[in-house]
Coordinates of C-alpha atoms in Angstrom, one line a residue:
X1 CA -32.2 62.8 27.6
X2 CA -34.5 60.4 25.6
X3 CA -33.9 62.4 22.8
X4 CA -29.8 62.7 23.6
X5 CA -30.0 58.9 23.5
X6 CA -31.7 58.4 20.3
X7 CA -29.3 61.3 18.4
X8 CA -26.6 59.5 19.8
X9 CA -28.2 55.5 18.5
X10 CA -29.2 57.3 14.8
X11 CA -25.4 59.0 14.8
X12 CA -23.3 55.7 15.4
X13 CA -25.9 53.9 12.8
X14 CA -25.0 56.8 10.0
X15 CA -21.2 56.1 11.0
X16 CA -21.7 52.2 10.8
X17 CA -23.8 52.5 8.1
X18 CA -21.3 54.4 6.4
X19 CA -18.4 52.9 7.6
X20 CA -19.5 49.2 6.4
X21 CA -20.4 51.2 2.9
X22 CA -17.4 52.7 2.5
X23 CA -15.5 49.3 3.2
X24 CA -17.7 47.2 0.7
X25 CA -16.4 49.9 -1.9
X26 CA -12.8 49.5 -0.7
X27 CA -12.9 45.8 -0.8
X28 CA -14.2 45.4 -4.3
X29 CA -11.8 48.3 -5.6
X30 CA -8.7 46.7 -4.3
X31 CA -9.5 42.9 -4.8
X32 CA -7.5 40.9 -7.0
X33 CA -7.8 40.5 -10.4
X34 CA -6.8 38.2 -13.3
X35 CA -5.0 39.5 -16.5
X36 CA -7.4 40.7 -19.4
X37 CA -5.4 37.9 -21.4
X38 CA -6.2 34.4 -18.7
X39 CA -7.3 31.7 -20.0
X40 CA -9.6 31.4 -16.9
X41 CA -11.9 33.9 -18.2
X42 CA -13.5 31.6 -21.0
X43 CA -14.6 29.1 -18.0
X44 CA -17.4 29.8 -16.5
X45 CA -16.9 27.8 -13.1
X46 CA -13.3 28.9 -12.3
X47 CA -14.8 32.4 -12.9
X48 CA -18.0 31.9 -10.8
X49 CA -15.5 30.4 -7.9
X50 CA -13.0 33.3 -7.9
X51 CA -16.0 36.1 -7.6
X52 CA -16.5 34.6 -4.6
X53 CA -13.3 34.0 -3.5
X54 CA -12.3 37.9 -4.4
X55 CA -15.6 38.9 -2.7
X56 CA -15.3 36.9 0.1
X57 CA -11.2 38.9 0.4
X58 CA -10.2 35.8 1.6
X59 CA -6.6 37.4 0.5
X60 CA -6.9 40.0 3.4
X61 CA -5.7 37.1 6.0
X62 CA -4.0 34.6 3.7
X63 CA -2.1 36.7 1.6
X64 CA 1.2 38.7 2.7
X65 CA 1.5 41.8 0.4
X66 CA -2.5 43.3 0.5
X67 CA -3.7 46.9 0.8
X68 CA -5.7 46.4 3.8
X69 CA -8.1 48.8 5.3
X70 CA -7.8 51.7 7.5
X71 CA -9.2 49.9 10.8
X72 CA -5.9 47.6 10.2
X73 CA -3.9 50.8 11.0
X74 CA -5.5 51.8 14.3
X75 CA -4.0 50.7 17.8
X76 CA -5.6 48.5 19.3
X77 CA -7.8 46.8 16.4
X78 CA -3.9 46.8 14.2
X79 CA -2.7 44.4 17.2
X80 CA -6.2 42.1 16.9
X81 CA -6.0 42.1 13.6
X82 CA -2.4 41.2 13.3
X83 CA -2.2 37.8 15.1
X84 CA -5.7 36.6 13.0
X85 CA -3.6 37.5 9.9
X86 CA -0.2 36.0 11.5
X87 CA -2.8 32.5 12.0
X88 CA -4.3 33.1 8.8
X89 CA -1.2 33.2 6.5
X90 CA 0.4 30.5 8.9
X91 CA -2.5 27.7 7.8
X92 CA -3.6 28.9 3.8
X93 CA -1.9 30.8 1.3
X94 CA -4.3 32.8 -1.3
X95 CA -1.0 34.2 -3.6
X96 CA -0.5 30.8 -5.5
X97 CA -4.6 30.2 -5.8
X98 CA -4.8 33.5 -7.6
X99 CA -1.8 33.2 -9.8
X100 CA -3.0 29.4 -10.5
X101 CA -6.2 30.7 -11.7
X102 CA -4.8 33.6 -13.5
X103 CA -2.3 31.7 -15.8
X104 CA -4.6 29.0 -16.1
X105 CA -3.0 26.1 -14.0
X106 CA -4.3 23.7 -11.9
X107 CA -4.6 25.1 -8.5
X108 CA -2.9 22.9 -5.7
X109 CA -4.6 20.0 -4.8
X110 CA -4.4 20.7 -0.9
X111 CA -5.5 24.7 -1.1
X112 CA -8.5 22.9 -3.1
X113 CA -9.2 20.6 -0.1
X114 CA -8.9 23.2 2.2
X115 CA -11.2 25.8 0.2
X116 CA -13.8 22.7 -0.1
X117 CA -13.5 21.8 3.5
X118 CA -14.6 25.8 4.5
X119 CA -17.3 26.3 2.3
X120 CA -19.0 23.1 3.5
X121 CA -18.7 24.1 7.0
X122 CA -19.2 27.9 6.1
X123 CA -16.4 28.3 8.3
X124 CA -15.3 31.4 6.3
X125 CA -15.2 34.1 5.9
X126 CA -15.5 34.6 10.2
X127 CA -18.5 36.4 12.1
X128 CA -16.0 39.2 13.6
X129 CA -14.7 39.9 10.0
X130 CA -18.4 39.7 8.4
X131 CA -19.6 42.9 11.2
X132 CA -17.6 45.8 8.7
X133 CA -17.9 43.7 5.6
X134 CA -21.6 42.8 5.1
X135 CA -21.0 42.2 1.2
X136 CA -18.8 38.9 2.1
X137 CA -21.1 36.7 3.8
X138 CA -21.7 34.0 1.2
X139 CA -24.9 32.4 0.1
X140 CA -25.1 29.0 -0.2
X141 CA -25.0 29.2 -3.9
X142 CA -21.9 30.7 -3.9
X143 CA -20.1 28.2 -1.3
X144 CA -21.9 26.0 -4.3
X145 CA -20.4 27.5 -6.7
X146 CA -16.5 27.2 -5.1
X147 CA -17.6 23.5 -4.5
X148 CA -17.8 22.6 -7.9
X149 CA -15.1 24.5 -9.2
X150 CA -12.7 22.7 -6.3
X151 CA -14.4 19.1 -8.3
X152 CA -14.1 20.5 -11.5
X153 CA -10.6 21.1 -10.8
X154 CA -9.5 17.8 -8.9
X155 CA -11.3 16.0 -12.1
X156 CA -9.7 17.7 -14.7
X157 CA -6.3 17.8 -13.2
X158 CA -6.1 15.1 -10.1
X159 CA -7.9 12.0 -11.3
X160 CA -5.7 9.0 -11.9
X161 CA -6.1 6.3 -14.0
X162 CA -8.5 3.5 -13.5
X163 CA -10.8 5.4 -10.5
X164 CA -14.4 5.4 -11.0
X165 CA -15.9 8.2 -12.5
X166 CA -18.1 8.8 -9.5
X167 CA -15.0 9.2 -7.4
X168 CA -12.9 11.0 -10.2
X169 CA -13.6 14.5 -8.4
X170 CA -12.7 12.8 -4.5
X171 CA -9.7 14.5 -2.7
X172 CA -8.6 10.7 -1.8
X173 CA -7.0 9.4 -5.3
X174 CA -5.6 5.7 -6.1
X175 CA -2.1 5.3 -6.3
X176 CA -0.9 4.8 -10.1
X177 CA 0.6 1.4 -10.1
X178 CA 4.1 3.0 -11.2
X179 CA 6.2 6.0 -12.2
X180 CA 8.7 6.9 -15.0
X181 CA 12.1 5.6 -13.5
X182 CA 15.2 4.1 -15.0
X183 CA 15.3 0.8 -14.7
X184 CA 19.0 0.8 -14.7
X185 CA 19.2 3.4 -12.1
X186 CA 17.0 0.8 -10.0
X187 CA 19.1 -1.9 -10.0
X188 CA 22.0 -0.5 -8.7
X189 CA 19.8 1.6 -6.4
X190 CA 18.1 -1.6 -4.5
X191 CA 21.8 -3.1 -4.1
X192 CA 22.5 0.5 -2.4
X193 CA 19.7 0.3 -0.4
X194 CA 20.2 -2.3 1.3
X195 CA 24.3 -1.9 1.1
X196 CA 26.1 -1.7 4.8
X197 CA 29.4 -0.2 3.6
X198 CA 27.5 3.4 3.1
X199 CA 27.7 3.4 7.1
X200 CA 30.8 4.4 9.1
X201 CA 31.6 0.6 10.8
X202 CA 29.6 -1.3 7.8
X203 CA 26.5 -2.4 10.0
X204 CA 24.0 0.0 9.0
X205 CA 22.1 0.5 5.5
X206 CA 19.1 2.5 4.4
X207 CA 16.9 -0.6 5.1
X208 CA 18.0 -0.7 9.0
X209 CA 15.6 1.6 9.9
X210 CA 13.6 1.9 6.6
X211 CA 11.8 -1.9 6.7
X212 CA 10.4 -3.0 4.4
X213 CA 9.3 -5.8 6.0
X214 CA 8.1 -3.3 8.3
X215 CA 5.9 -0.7 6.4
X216 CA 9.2 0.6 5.6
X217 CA 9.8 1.6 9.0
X218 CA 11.6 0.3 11.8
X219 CA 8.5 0.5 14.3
X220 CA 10.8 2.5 17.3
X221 CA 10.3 5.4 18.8
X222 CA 13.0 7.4 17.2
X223 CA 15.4 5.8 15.0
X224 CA 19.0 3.8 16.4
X225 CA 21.9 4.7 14.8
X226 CA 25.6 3.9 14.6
X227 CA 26.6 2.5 18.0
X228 CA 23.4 1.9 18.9
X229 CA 22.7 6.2 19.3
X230 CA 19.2 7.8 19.1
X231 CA 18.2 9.4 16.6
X232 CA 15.8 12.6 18.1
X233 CA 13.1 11.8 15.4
X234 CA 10.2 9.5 14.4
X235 CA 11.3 7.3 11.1
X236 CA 9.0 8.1 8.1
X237 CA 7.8 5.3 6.1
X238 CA 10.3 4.9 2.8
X239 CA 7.1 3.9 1.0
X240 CA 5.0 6.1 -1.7
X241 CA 8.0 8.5 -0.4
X242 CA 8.1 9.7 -4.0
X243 CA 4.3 11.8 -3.9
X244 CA 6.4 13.7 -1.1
X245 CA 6.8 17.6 -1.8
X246 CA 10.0 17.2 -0.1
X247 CA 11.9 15.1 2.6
X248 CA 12.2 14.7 5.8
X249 CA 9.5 15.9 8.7
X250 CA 11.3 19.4 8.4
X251 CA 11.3 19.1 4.7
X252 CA 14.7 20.0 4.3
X253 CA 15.6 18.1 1.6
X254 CA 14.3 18.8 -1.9
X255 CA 13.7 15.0 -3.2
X256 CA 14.5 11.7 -2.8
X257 CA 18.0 12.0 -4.2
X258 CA 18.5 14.7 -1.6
X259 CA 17.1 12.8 1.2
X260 CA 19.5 9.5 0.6
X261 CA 22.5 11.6 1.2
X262 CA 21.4 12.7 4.3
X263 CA 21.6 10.0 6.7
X264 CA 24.7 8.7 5.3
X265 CA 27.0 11.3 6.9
X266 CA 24.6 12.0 9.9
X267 CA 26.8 11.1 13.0
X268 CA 23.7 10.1 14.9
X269 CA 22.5 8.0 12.1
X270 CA 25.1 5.8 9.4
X271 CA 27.9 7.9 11.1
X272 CA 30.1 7.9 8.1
X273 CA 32.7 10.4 7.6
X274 CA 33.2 11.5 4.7
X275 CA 31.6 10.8 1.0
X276 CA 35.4 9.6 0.2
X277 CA 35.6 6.9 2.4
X278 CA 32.6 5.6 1.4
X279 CA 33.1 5.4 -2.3
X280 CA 36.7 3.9 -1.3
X281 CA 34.7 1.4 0.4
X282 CA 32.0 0.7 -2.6
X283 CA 35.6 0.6 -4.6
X284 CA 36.8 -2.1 -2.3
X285 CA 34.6 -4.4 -4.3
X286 CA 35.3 -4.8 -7.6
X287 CA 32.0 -5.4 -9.1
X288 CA 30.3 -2.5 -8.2
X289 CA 32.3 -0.5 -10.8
X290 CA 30.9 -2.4 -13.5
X291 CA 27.5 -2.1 -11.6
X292 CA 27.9 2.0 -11.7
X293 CA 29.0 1.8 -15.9
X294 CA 25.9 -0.5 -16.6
X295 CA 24.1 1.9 -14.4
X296 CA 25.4 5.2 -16.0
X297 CA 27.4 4.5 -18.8
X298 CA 30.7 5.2 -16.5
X299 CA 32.5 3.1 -14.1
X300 CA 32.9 6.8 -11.9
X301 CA 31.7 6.5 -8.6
X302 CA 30.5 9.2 -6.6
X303 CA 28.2 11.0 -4.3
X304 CA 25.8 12.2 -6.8
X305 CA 25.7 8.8 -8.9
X306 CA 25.2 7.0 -5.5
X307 CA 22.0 9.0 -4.0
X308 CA 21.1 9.3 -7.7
X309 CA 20.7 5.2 -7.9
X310 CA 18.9 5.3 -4.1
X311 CA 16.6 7.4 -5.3
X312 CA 15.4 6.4 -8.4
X313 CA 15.0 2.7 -6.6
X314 CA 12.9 4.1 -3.9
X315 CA 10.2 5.7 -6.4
X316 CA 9.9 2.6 -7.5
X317 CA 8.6 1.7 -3.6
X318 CA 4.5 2.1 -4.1
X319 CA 2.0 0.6 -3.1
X320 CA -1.4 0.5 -5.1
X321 CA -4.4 -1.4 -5.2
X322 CA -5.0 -1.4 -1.7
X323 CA -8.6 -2.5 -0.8
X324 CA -9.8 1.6 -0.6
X325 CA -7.9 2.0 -4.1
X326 CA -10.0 -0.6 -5.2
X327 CA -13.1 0.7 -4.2
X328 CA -12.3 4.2 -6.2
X329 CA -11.8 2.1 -9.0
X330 CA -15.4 0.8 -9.0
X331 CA -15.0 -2.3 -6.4
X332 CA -17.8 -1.3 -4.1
X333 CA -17.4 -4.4 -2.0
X334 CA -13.9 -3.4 -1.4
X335 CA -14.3 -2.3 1.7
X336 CA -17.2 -2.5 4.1
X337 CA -20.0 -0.2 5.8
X338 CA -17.6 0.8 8.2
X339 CA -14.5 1.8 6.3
X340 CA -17.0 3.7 4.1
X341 CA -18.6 5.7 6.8
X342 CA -14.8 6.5 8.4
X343 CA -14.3 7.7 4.9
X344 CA -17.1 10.0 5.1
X345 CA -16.3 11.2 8.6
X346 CA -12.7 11.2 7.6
X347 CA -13.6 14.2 4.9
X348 CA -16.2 15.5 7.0
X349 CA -13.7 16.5 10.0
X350 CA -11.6 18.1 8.0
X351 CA -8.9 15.3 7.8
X352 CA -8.4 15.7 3.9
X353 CA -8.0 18.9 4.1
X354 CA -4.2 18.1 5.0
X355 CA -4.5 14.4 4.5
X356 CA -5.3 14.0 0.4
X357 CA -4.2 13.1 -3.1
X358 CA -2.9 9.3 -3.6
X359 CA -0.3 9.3 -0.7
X360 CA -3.1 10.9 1.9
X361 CA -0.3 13.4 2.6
X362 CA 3.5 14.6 1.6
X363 CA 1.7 17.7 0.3
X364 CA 2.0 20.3 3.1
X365 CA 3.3 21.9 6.2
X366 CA 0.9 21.9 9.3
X367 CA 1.3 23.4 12.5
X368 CA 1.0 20.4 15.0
X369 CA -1.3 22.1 17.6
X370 CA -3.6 23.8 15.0
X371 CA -6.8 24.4 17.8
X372 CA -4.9 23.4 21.1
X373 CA -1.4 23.3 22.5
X374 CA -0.4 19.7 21.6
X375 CA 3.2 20.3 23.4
X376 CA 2.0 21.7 26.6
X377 CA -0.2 19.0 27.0
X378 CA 2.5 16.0 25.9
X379 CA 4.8 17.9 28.7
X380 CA 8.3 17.0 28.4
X381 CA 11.1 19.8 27.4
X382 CA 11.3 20.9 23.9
X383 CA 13.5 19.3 21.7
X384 CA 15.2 20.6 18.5
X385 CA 12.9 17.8 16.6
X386 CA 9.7 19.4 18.0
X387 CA 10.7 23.3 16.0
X388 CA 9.8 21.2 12.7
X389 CA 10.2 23.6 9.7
X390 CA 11.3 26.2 11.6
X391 CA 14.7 24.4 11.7
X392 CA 15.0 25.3 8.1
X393 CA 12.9 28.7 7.1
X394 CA 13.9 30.4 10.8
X395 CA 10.8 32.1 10.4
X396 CA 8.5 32.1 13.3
X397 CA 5.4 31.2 11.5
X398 CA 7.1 27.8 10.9
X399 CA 7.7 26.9 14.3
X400 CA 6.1 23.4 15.0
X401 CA 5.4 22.9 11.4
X402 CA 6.1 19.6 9.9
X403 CA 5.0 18.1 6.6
X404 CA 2.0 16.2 6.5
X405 CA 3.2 12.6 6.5
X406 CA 1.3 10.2 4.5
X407 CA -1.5 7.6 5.1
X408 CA -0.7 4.9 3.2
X409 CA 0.1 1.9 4.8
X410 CA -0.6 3.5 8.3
X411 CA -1.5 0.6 10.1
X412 CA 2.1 -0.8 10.0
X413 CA 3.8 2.3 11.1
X414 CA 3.6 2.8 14.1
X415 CA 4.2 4.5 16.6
X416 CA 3.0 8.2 15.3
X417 CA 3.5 11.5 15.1
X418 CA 7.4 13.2 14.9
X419 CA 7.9 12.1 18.3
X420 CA 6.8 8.7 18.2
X421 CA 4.8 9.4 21.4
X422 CA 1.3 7.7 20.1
X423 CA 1.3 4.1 20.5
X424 CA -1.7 2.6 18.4
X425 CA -3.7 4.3 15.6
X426 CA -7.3 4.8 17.3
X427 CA -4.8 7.3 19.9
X428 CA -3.5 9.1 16.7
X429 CA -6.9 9.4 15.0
X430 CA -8.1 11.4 18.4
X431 CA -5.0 13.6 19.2
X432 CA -5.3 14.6 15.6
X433 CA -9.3 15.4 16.0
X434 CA -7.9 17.2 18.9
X435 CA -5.6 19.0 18.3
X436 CA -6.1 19.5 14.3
X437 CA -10.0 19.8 13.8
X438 CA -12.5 22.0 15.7
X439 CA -14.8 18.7 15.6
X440 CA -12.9 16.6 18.0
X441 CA -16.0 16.1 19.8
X442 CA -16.9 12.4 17.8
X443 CA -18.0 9.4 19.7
X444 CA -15.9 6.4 19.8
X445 CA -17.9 4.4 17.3
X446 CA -16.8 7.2 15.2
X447 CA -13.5 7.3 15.8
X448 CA -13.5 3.0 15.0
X449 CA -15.0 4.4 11.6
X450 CA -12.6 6.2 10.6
X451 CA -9.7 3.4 11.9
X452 CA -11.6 1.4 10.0
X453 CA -11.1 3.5 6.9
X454 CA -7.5 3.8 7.4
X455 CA -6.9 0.2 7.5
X456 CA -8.1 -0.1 4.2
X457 CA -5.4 1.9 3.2
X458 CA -2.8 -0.9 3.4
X459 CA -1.6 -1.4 -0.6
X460 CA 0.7 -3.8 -2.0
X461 CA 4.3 -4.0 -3.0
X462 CA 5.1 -5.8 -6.5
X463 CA 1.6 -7.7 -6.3
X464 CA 1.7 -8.5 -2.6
X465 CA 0.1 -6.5 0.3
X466 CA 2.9 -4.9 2.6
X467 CA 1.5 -6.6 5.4
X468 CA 2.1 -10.4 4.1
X469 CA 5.5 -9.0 3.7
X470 CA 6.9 -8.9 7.9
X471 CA 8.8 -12.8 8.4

C-alpha cells in the first residue's frame, strides 16, 4: 500500500511536473510580439518592461482574441476560468498596451497607472494562475523594471509644463493654464452658455445647472429641468470638462461639441423641441446674427455653429494653479503634512489608478462596485441611470460602468457619485476605498489625509480660486 501511495505521489509530480513544463513552453511560444521594424526595440526600458509584461501573459485575461491553453478548454476549469477572464478584460485592456509599444506610442496614461499600481502591490499576476505557470511569478527586479518604464513613459509623454522635475514622472499632473481655442468661437460661446432661449419656455440655460458659481454644478441630487422635472442623473462639473475622453457619465457623447447638443432637446432637461425653433428663437434677436458672422465668417445659424461656439467656450473653463498644482511645480509649502500624506495614501490605495493625469479623471470607464456590490448595499430599485455604459455599448461587461469623473475642484461638487446619494466628501472617499480598492481597511485619520489632499485640489478660474467665486 505504502508503496501504491508513493507510485501514485511520484506519478501526479511527473504529470505536474510536466504539465507546468509544457505550459511555460506554450506560454513563451504564443506570447506577443513586436514587429522586427518597432521603434521600441532600440530602448532598452520599454523592452526590459514588455519581457515581463509578455512573460507575466498578462494578455491571457486582459486581452480578447488569445490562444489560450488547453486547461481553458476542459469543463469545469473552462467555466472558472471564464468569469476571471470576463473580470479581467472588464477592468484592463492589454491590446492597446501592446500595439502602443509596438508602433512606438505613448501607452495610455491610465493602463500606465494601473500596470504601476500592480507591480507595487505584486498583485499580479494571481497565486491560482502562478500554480501551472511557475515561469511568471515576477522578481522584484522585474516589477522594477515595469516601474520605471511606466515613469519613463509618463515623463517623456505626460509631463506638463512648469511641474518640478522630481514630480515630472507623478501620475497626478498640473493643469496647463490654457488650450488652443478660438477666441472668436468663445465669445459667442459664453453668450450661449449662459443664453435661456436654447430652452423650450426660455428659463433654462447651460449654466442653470452647470454653476459656475457653484463648481460648475448645481449642488442637487439630480439635475431640475424644464417645469421643474428631474433629471435621473448626478450633474458633472462643466469645469476641466475638456481632459474628458468623452461626455456624459455614460460617455455617450464624443466631445464637448457633442455634449452641448444634448441637453438642449432632452425633454427632461431644456425641453426644447426642435433645433428649428431654437435658432428661430436666437433669430428673434437681431444681433446675434452679426455675433454668428464675426464668430464664423457667416451670419448662418445653426445646430452645428451653435454647439460648435458652446464648446469651444467651455474648453476654455480650467482651472490651474490650485495649491497641489503648485506644489508639482516646486512650491513645497503649498500644501501641508497632511495633504501630502493623503497624497501618498491616495496613490498607495490604488486611487490613481482610475483617478490621474491633470483632471484626476475623464480618462476611463470603471465598474462602480469593483470588490463589493455597491447597488445591493445602497438598496433602492435600479434605475436606467445606474446601467452606466451599458446604455450605450449593450454589452454586458459595461453594465454599471461609468467614466471616471474628475477630481478637480471636488470639494464644491457635491453631492457624489452618479446618483448623488453621498452627501459630504470624507463619505465618498470611504465608499470608494470600499467598494473600489481591496485596501478599504484605513483608519479614519487616514481617510482625513487623503480629504485633505483633495481639498487642495480646488484651482482657479481666470486668476481667481473657484471657491471665492459662489455670491
Amino acid at each position: 500500500m505504502k508503496k501504491l501511495i508513493l507510485a501514485i505521489i511520484v506519478l501526479g509530480a511527473v504529470v505536474y511536473g510536466g504539465t507546468t513544463l509544457y505550459l511555460s513552453s506554450f506560454d513563451r511560444k504564443t506570447a506577443p510580439r513586436l514587429a522586427e521594424n518597432s521603434p521600441s526595440h532600440s530602448d532598452a526600458v520599454t523592452m526590459a518592461a514588455f519581457d515581463v509584461l509578455k512573460e507575466a501573459r498578462c494578455d491571457y485575461c486582459h486581452a480578447e482574441n488569445v490562444e489560450l491553453p488547453f486547461y481553458f478548454k476542459l469543463p469545469i476549469a473552462s467555466s472558472l476560468m471564464e468569469q476571471d477572464r470576463f473580470k479581467g478584460l472588464r477592468n484592463f485592456r492589454m491590446e492597446p498596451v501592446i500595439a502602443a509599444i509596438n508602433e512606438g506610442k505613448p501607452v495610455g496614461l491610465v493602463a500606465l497607472s494601473r500596470i504601476e499600481f500592480v507591480m507595487q502591490r505584486n498583485l499580479m499576476p494571481p497565486t491560482l494562475y502562478l500554480i501551472m505557470h511557475w515561469h511568471a511569478r515576477l522578481s522584484e527586479q522585474q516589477r522594477d523594471d515595469v516601474i520605471k518604464w511606466v515613469r519613463q513613459e509618463r515623463q517623456k509623454y505626460y509631463a506638463t509644463q512648469g511641474v518640478a522635475d522630481r514630480f515630472a514622472s507623478e501620475p497626478v499632473q498640473p493643469v496647463p493654464e490654457s488650450v488652443p481655442v478660438d477666441p472668436k468661437l468663445v465669445v459667442l460661446g459664453k453668450e450661449l452658455f449662459f443664453e435661456k432661449r436654447l430652452s423650450g419656455d426660455n428659463t433654462l440655460s447651460c449654466a442653470s445647472c452647470h454653476d459656475l458659481q457653484k463648481g460648475g454644478v448645481d449642488g442637487l441630487v439630480t439635475a431640475t429641468g424644464i417645469f421643474g422635472q428631474k433629471g435621473p442623473i448626478n450633474v458633472p462639473t462643466v469645469y476641466n470638462s475638456v481632459f474628458n475622453h468623452s461626455q456624459f457619465w455614460d460617455g455617450r457623447a464624443a466631445d464637448l461639441e457633442e455634449q452641448a447638443a444634448g441637453p438642449v432637446m432632452n425633454p427632461l432637461e431644456m425641453g426644447s423641441k426642435t433645433w428649428e425653433d431654437v435658432i428661430n428663437k436666437l433669430r428673434q434677436e437681431p444681433s446675434y446674427e452679426k455675433r454668428f458672422e464675426e464668430a464664423f465668417g457667416t451670419p448662418v445659424i445653426d445646430k452645428q455653429r451653435i454647439t460648435d461656439a458652446i464648446g469651444a467656450y467651455e474648453k476654455t473653463l480650467i482651472t490651474p494653479d490650485s495649491p497641489f498644482d503648485m506644489y508639482l511645480k516646486g512650491v513645497d509649502g503649498a500644501i501641508n503634512a497632511q495633504a501630502k500624506r493623503g497624497y501618498e495614501l491616495f496613490k498607495e490605495n490604488g486611487c490613481a489608478s482610475c483617478h490621474n493625469g491633470v483632471a484626476l479623471g475623464g480618462a476611463a470607464y470603471e465598474e462602480l462596485g469593483l470588490q463589493k456590490d455597491y447597488f445591493a448595499d445602497r438598496g433602492g430599485k435600479l434605475t436606467d441611470a445606474d446601467m452606466g455604459r451599458f446604455n450605450v455599448t449593450h454589452k454586458d461587461m459595461d453594465k454599471h460602468s461609468f467614466k471616471v469623473p474628475l477630481l478637480r475642484n471636488i470639494a464644491l461638487t457635491g453631492p457624489y457619485f452618479h446618483d448623488g446619494s453621498v452627501k459630504t466628501l470624507k463619505e465618498a472617499v470611504e465608499k470608494m476605498l470600499k467598494y473600489q480598492t481591496p485596501y478599504h481597511k484605513l483608519t479614519d485619520q487616514e481617510v482625513d489625509d487623503i480629504v485633505a489632499f483633495l481639498k487642495t485640489l480646488t484651482g482657479k478660474y481666470q486668476g481667481q480660486s473657484i471657491d471665492k467665486l459662489a455670491p
